[in-house]
PDB file of C-alpha atoms in Angstrom:
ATOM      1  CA  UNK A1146     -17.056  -1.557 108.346  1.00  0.00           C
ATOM      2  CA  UNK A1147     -19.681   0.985 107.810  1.00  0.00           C
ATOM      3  CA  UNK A1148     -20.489   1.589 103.903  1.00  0.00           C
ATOM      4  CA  UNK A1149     -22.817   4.158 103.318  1.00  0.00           C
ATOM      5  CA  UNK A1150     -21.538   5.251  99.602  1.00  0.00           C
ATOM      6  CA  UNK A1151     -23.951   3.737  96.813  1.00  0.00           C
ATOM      7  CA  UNK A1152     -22.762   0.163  95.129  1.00  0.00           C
ATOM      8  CA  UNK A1153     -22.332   0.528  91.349  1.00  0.00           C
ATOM      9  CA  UNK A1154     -20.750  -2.284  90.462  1.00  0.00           C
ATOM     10  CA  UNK A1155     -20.547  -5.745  92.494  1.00  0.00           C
ATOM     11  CA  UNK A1156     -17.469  -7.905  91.720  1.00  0.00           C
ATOM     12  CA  UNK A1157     -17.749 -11.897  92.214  1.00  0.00           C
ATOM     13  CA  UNK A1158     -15.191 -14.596  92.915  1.00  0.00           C
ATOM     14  CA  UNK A1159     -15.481 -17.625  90.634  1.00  0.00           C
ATOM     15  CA  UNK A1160     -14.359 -20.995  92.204  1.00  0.00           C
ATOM     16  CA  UNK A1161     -16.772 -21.728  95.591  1.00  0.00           C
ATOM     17  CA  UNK A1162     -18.878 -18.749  94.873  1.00  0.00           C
ATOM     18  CA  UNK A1163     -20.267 -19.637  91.060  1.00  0.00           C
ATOM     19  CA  UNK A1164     -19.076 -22.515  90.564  1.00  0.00           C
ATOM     20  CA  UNK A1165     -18.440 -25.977  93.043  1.00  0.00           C
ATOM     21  CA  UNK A1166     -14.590 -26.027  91.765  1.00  0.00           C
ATOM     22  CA  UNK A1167     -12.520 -26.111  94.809  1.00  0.00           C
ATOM     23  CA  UNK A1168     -12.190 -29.808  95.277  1.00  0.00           C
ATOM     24  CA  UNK A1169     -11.400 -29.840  91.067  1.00  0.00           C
ATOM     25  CA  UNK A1170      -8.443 -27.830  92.188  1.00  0.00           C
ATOM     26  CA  UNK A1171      -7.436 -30.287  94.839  1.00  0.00           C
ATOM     27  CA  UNK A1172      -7.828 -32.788  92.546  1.00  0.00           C
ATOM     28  CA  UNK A1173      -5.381 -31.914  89.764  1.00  0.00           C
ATOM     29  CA  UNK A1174      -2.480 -30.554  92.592  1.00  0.00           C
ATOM     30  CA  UNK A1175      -2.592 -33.897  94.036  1.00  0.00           C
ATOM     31  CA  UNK A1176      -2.478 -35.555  90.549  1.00  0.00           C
ATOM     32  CA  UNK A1177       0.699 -34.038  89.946  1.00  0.00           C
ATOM     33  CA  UNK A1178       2.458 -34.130  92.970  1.00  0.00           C
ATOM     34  CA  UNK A1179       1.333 -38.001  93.321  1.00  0.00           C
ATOM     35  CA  UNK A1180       2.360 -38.257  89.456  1.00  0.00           C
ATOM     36  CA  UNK A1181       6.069 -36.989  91.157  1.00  0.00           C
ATOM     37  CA  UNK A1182       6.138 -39.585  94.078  1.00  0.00           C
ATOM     38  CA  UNK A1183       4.898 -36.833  96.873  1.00  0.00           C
ATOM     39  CA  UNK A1184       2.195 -36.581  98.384  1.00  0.00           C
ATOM     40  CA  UNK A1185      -0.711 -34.142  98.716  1.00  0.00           C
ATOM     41  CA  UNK A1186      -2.193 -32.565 102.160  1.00  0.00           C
ATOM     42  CA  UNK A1187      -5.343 -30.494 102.888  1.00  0.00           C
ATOM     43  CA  UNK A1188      -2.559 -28.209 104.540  1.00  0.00           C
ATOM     44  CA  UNK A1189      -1.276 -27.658 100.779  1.00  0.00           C
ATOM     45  CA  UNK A1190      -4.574 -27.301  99.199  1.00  0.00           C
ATOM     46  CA  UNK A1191      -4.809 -24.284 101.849  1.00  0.00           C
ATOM     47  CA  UNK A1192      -1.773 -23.399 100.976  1.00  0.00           C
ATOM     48  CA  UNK A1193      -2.645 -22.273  97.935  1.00  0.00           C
ATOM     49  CA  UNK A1194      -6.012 -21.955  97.298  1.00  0.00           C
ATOM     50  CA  UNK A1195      -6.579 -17.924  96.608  1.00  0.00           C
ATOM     51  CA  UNK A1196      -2.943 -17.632  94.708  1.00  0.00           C
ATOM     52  CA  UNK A1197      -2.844 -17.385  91.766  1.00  0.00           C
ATOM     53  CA  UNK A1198      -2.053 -19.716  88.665  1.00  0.00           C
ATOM     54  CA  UNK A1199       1.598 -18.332  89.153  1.00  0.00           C
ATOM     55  CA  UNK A1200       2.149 -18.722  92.850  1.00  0.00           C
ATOM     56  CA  UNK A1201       0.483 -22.176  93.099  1.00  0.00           C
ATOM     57  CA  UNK A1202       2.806 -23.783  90.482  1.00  0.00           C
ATOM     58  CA  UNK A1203       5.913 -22.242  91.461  1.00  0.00           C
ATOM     59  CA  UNK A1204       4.381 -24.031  95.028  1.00  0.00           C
ATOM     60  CA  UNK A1205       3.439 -27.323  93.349  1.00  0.00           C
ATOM     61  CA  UNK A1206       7.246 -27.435  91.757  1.00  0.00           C
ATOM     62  CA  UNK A1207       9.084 -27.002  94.646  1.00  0.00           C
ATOM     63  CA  UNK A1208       6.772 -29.219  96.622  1.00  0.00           C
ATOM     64  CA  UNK A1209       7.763 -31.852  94.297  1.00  0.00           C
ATOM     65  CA  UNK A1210      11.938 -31.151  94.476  1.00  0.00           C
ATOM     66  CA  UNK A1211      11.485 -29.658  91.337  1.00  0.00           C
ATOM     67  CA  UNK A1212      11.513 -25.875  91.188  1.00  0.00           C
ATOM     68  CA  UNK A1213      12.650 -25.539  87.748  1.00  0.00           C
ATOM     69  CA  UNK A1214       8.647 -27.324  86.099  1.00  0.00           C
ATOM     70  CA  UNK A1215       6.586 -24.648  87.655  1.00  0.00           C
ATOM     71  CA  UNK A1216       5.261 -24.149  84.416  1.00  0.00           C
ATOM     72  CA  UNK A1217       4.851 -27.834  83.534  1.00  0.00           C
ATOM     73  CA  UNK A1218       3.050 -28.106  87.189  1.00  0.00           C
ATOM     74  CA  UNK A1219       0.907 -25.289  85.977  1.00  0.00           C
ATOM     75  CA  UNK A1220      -0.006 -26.827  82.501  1.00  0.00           C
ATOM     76  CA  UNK A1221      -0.998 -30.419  83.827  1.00  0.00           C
ATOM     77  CA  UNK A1222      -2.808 -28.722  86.604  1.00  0.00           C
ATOM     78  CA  UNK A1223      -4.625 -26.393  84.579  1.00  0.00           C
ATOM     79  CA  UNK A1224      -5.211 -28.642  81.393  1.00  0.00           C
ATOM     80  CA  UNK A1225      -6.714 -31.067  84.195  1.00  0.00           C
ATOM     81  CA  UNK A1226      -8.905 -28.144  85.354  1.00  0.00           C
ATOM     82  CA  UNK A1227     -10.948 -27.194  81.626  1.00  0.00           C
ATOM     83  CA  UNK A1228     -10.848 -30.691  80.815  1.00  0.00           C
ATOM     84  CA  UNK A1229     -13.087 -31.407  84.384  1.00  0.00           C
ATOM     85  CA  UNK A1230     -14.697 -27.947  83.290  1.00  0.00           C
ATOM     86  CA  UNK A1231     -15.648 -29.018  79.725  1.00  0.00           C
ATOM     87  CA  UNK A1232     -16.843 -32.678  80.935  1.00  0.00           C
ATOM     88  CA  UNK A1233     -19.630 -31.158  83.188  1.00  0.00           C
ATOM     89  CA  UNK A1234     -17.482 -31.571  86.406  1.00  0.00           C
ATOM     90  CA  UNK A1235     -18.072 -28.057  87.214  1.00  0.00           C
ATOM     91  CA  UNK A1236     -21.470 -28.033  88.185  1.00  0.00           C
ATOM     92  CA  UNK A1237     -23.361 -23.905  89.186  1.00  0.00           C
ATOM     93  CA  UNK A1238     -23.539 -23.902  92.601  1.00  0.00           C
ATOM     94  CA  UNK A1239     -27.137 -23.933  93.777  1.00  0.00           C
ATOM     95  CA  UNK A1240     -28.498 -20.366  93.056  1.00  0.00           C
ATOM     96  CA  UNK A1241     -25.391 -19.172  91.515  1.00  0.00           C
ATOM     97  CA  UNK A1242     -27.216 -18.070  88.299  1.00  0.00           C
ATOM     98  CA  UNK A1243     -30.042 -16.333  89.749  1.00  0.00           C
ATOM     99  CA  UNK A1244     -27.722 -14.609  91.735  1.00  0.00           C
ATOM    100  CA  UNK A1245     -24.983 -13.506  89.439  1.00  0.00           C
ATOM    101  CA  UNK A1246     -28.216 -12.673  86.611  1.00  0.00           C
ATOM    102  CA  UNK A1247     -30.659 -10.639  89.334  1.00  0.00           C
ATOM    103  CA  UNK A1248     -27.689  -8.492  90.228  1.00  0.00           C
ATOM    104  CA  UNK A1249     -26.297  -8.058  86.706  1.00  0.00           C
ATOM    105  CA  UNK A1250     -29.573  -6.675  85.642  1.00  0.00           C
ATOM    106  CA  UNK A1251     -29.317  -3.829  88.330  1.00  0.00           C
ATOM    107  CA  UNK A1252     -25.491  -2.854  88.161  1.00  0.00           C
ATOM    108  CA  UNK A1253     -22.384  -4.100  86.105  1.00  0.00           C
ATOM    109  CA  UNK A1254     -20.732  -6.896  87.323  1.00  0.00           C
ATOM    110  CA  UNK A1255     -16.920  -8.470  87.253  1.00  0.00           C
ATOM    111  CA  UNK A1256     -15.318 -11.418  88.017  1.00  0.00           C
ATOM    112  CA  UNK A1257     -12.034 -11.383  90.427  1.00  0.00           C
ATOM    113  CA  UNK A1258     -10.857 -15.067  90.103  1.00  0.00           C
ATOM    114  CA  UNK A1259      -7.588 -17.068  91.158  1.00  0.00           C
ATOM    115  CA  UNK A1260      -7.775 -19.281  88.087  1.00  0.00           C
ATOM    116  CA  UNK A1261      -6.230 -19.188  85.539  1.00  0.00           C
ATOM    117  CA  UNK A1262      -7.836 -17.482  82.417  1.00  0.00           C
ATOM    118  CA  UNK A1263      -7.827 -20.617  80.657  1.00  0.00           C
ATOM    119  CA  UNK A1264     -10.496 -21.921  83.229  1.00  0.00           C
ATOM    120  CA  UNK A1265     -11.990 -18.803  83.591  1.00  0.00           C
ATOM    121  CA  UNK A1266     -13.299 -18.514  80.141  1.00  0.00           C
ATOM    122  CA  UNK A1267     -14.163 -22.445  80.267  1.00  0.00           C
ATOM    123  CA  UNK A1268     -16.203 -22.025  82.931  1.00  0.00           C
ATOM    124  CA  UNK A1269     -18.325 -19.183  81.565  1.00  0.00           C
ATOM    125  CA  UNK A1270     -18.514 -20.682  77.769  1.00  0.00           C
ATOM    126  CA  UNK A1271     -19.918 -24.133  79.398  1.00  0.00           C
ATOM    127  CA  UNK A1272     -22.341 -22.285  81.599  1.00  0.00           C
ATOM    128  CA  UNK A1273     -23.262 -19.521  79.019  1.00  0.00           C
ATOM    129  CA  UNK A1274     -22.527 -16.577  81.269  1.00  0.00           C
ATOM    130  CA  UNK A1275     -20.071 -14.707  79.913  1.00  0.00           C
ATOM    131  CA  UNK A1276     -22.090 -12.113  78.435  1.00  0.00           C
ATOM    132  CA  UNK A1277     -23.284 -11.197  81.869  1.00  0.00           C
ATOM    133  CA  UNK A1278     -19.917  -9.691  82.551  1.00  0.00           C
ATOM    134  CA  UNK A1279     -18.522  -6.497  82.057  1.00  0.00           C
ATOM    135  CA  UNK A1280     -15.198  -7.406  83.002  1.00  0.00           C
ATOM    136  CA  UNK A1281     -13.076 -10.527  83.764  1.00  0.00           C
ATOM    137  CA  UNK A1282      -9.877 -10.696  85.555  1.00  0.00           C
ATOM    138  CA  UNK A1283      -7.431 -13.570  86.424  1.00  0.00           C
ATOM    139  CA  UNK A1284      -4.811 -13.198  89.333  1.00  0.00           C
ATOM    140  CA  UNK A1285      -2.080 -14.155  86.939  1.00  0.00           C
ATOM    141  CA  UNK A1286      -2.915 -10.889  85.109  1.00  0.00           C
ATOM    142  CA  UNK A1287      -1.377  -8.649  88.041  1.00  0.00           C
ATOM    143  CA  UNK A1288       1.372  -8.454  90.362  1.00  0.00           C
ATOM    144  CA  UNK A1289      -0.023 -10.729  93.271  1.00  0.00           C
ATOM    145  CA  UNK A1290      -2.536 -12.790  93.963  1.00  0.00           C
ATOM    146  CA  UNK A1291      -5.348 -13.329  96.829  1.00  0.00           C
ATOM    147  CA  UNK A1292      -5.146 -11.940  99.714  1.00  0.00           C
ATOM    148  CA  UNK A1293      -3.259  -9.085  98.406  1.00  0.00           C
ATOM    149  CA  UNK A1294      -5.993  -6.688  96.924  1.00  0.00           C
ATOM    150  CA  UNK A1295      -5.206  -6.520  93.344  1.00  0.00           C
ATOM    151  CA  UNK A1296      -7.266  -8.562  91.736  1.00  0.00           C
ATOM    152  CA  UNK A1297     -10.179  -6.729  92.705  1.00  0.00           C
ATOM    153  CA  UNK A1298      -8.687  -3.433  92.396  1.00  0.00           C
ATOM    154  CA  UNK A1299      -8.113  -4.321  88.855  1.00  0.00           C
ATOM    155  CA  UNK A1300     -11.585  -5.350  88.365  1.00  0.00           C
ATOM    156  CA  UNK A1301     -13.489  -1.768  90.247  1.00  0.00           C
ATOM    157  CA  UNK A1302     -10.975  -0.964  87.494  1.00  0.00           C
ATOM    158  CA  UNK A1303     -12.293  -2.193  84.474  1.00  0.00           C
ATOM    159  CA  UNK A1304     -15.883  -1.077  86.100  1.00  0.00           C
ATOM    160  CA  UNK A1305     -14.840   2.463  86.086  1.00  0.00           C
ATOM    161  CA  UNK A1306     -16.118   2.399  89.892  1.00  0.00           C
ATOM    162  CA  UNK A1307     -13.769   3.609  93.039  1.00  0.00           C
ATOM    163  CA  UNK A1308     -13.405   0.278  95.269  1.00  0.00           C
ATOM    164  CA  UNK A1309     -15.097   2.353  97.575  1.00  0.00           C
ATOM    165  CA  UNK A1310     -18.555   2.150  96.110  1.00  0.00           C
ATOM    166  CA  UNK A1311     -17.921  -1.675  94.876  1.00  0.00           C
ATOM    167  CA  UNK A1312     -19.488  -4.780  96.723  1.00  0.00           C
ATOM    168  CA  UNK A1313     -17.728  -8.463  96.405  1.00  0.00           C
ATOM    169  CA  UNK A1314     -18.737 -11.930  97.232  1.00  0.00           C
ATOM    170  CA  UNK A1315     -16.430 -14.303  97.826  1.00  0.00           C
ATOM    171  CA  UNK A1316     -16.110 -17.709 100.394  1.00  0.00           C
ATOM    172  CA  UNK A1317     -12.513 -18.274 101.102  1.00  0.00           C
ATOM    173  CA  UNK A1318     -10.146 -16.908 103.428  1.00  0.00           C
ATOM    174  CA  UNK A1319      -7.971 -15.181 101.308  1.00  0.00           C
ATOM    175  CA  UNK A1320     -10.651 -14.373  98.903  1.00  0.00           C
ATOM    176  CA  UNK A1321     -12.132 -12.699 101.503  1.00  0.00           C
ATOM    177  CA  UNK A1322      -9.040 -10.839 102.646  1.00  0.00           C
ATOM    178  CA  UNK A1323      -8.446  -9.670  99.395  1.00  0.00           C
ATOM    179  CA  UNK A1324     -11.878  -7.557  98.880  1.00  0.00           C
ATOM    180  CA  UNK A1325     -11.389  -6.046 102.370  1.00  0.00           C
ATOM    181  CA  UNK A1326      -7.818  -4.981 101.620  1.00  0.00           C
ATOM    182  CA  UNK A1327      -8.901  -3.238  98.268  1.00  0.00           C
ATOM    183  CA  UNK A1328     -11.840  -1.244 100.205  1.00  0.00           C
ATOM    184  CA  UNK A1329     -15.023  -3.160  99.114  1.00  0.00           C
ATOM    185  CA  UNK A1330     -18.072  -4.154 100.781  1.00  0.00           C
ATOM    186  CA  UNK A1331     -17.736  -7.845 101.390  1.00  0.00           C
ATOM    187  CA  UNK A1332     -20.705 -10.425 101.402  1.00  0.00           C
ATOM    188  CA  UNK A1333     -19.076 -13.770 102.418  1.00  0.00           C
ATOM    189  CA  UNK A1334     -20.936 -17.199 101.467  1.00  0.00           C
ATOM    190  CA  UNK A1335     -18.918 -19.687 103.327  1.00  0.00           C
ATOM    191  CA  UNK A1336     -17.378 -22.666 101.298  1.00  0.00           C
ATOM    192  CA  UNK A1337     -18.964 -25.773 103.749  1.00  0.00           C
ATOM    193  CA  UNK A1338     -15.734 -27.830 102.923  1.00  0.00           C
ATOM    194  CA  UNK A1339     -13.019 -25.323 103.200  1.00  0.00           C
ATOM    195  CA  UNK A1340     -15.013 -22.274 105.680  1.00  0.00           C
ATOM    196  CA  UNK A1341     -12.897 -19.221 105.952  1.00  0.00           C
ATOM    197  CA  UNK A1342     -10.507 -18.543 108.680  1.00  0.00           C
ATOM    198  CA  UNK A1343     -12.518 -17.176 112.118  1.00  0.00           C
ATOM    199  CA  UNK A1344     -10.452 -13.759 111.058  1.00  0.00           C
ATOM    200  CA  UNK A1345     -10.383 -13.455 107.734  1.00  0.00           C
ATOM    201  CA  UNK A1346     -14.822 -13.844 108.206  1.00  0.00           C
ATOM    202  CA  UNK A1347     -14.684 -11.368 110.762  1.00  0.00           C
ATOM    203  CA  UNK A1348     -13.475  -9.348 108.038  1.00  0.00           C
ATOM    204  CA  UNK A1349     -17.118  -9.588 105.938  1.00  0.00           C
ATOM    205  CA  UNK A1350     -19.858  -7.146 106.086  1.00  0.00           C
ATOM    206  CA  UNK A1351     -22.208  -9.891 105.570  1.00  0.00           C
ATOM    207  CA  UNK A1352     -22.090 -14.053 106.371  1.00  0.00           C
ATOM    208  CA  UNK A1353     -24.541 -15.122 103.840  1.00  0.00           C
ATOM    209  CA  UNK A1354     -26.104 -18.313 104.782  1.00  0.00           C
ATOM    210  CA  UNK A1355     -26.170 -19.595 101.201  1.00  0.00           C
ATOM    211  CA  UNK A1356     -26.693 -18.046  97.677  1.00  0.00           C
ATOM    212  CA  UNK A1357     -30.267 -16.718  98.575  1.00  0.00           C
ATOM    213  CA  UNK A1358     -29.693 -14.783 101.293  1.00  0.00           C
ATOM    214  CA  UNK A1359     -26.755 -13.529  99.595  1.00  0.00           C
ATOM    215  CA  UNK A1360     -28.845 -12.428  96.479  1.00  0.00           C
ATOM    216  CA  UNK A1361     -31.415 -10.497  99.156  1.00  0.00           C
ATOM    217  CA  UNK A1362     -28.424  -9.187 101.213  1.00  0.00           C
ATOM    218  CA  UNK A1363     -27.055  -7.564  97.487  1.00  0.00           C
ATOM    219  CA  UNK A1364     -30.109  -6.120  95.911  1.00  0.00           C
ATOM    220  CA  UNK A1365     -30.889  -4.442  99.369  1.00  0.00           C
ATOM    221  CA  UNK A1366     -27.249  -2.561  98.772  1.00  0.00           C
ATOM    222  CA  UNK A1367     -27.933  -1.668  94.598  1.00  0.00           C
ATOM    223  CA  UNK A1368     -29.556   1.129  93.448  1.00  0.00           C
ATOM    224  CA  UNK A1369     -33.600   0.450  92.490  1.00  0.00           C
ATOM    225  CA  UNK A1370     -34.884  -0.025  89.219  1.00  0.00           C
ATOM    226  CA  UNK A1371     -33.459  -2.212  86.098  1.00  0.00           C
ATOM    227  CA  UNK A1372     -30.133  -0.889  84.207  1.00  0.00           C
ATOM    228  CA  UNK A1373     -30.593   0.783  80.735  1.00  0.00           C
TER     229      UNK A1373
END
């Protein structure tokens, strides 16, 4: 994709990209469907990692024979999830904060997560970033979540920015999907545990090698000079 239009606003995924949360995830969906007598494949966490709080329960229940507990499925699961979050579990991925604080200081910033809110606003209490963002939104606050677009349109949104001249960094497959369908530049820093899909990658502008050459990548794209 060529992007020549100026970035005013970069939007970042949460779990794999902040924060090393994906195997959390895994965790608490295999609690419960092991707590129901079924078991719990890597094919399921792939599944459903990128939908949102919504989709993955409504998955979770009828994985179980239960279709009718989505929302207990999504209460153990996410309970399971802050409670990790709130014990430390949910550690910054190495040079998340430099990252997420360098580009803040040059252009707003959102968040575009598959968690639930719940765990959103966990995750940035514990780690004291919240005031960094302008805008926070959870996939169970639209109509669909990752790797339909959205999420992220909702957050160029809440920017006041046209997708168009947004940039977003994500690691997973349908994360990844997701920017590219709403119009943004994509920088993808592949999870090392679950790595995107050959074509959902192709899809980024950039493969960052890891958070550093992510950060360079990003503040090569943003405007010069510190925001007022």
């Amino acid at each position: 994709m060529t992007h020549a239009q100026t970035i005013e606003g970069v939007v970042f995924d949460l779990d794999g990209v902040i924060i090393e949360s994906e195997h959390l995830w895994e965790e608490v969906w295999r609690d419960f469907s092991e707590s129901r007598g079924r078991p719990w494949e890597l094919s399921d966490t792939l599944a459903v990692q990128g939908m949102s709080s919504i989709e993955w329960a409504g998955y979770l229940a009828r994985h179980v024979g239960a279709p009718g507990d989505a929302d207990v499925a999504r209460d153990y699961c996410v309970d399971g999830l802050v409670g990790r979050i709130r014990c430390g579990a949910a550690e910054l991925l190495p040079g998340a904060r430099e990252l997420v604080t360098s580009v803040s200081a040059r252009v707003p910033i959102a968040l575009a997560s598959s968690a639930a809110r719940r765990a959103i606003d966990a995750v940035l209490h514990h780690h004291d970033l919240a005031g960094l963002f302008t805008a926070t939104v959870s996939s169970e606050e639209v109509p669909r979540g990752k790797p339909s677009p959205d999420v992220y349109l909702q957050a160029v949104a809440l920017l006041g920015i046209s997708p168009g001249n947004g940039l977003a960094v994500e690691d997973s497959s349908n994360g990844i999907r997701a920017a590219y369908a709403a119009g943004l530049l994509v920088v993808g820093i592949p999870n090392a545990t679950y790595p995107p899909q050959p074509d959902a990658a192709a899809l980024a502008d950039h493969l960052a090698a890891d958070h550093v050459d992510a950060r360079a990548f990003i503040l090569a794209q943003l405007p010069e000079g510190v925001r007022q």
